[in-house]
XYZ file of C-alpha atoms in Angstrom:
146
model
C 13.308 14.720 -11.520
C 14.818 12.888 -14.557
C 16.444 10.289 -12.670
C 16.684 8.860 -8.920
C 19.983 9.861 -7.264
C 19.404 7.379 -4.690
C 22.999 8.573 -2.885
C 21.504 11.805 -3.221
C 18.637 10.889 -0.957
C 21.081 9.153 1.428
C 22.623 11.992 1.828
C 19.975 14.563 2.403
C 18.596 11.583 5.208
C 22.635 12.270 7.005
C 22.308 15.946 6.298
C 18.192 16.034 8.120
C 20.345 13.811 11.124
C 22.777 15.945 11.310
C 21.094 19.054 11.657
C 18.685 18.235 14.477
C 19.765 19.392 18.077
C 18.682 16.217 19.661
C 21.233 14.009 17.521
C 24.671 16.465 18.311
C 27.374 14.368 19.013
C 26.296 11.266 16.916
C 28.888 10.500 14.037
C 26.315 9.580 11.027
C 27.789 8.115 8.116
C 26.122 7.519 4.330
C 27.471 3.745 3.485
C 30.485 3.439 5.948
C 32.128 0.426 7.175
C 30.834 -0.648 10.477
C 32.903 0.865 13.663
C 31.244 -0.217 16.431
C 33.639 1.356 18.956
C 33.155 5.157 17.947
C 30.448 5.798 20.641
C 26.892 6.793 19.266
C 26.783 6.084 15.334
C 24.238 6.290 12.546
C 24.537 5.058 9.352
C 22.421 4.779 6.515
C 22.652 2.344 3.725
C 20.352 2.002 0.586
C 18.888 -1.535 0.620
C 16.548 -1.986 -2.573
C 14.117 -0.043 -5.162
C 10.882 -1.725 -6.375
C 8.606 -0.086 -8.902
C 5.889 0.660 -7.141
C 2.113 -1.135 -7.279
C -0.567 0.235 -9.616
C 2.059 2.647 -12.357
C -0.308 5.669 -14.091
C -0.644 5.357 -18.059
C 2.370 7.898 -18.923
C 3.316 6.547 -22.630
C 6.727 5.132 -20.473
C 7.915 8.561 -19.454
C 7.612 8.142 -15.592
C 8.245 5.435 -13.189
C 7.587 5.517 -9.540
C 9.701 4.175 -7.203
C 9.687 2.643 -3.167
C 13.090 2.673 -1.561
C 14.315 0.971 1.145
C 16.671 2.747 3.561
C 18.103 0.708 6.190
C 19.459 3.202 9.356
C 21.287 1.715 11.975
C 21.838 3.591 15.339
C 24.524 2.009 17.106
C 25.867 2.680 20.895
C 29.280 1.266 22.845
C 29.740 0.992 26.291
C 32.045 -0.347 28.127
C 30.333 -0.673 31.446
C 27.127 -2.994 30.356
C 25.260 -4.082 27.740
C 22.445 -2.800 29.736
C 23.660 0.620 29.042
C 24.324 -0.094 25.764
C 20.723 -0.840 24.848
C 19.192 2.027 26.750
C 21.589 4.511 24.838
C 20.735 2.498 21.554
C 16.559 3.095 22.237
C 17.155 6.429 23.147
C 18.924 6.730 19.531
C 16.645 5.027 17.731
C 13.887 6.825 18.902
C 15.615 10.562 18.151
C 16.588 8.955 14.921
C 12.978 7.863 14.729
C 10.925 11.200 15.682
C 13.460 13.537 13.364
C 12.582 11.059 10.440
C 8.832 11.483 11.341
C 9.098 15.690 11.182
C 10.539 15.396 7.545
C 8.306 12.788 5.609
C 9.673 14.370 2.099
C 12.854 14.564 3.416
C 13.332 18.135 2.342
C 11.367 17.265 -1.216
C 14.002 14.469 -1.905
C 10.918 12.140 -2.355
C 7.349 12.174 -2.188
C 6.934 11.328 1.017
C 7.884 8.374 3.391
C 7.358 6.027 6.346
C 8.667 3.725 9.661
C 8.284 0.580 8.843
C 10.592 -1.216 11.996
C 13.554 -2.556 11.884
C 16.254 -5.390 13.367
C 17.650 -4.576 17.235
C 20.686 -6.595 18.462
C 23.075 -6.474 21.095
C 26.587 -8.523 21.785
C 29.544 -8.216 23.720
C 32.246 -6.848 21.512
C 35.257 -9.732 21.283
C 38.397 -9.512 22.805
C 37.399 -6.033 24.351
C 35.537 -5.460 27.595
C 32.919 -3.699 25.723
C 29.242 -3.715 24.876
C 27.446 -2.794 21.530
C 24.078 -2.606 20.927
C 22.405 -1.466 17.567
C 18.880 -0.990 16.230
C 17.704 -0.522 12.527
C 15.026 2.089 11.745
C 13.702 1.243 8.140
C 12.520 4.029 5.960
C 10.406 2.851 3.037
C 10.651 6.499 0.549
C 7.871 6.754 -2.744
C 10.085 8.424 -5.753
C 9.109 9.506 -9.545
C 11.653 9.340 -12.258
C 10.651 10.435 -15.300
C 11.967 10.706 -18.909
């Protein structure tokens, strides 16, 4: 790898989604808008690089790299909010276990890892609808080199 494509990355992370049984039906997105009223939604957004700690001696011809992917999972209901936030854990989690069985993301990176993530819920204004949403943050390790 000469360079990081980091939309490259994002992509292959919506592509992994997309693919898995357990997440049919889900719209995911690769930086989108937010549209909380879709029904179930995942979108992935690319929130930083940092060099990472402790570079090898490589005369300046390669740089590794952490990533920070943020991944919301987002469900709407319009019956309750409580049914809004058991949809959104039972996305999170899906979103969470596919992420888990591809840790190089199809050799996109050297590997990767959970590390949390925000959960909120609201009522949606001037609707009668709920949302509730939960981040799962990937951290990824990347090498560019000259």
């Amino acid at each position: 790898m000469s360079r990081i494509d980091y939309f490259e990355i994002e992509t292959e992370i919506a592509e992994i989604l997309k693919a898995d049984a357990t997440i049919g039906g889900v719209q995911v997105t690769v930086e989108d808008d937010l549209n909380l009223e879709v029904g179930p939604w995942v979108s992935i957004y690319l929130e930083r690089r940092d060099p990472t700690a402790g570079q090898p001696l490589a005369a300046g011809t390669r740089t590794r790299m952490q990533l920070r992917f943020s991944i919301w999972c987002w469900q709407y209901s319009l019956d309750s909010i409580t049914e809004a936030c058991k949809n959104r854990d039972d996305l999170v989690g899906k979103v969470e276990v596919v992420l888990m069985a591809n840790r190089s993301l199809n050799s996109k990176v050297n590997y990767s890892w959970l590390e949390g993530g925000e959960i909120q819920s609201a009522r949606v204004p001037d609707t009668s609808g709920y949302v509730a949403g939960g981040e799962v943050v990937v951290i990824a390790e990347v090498m560019a080199s000259t």
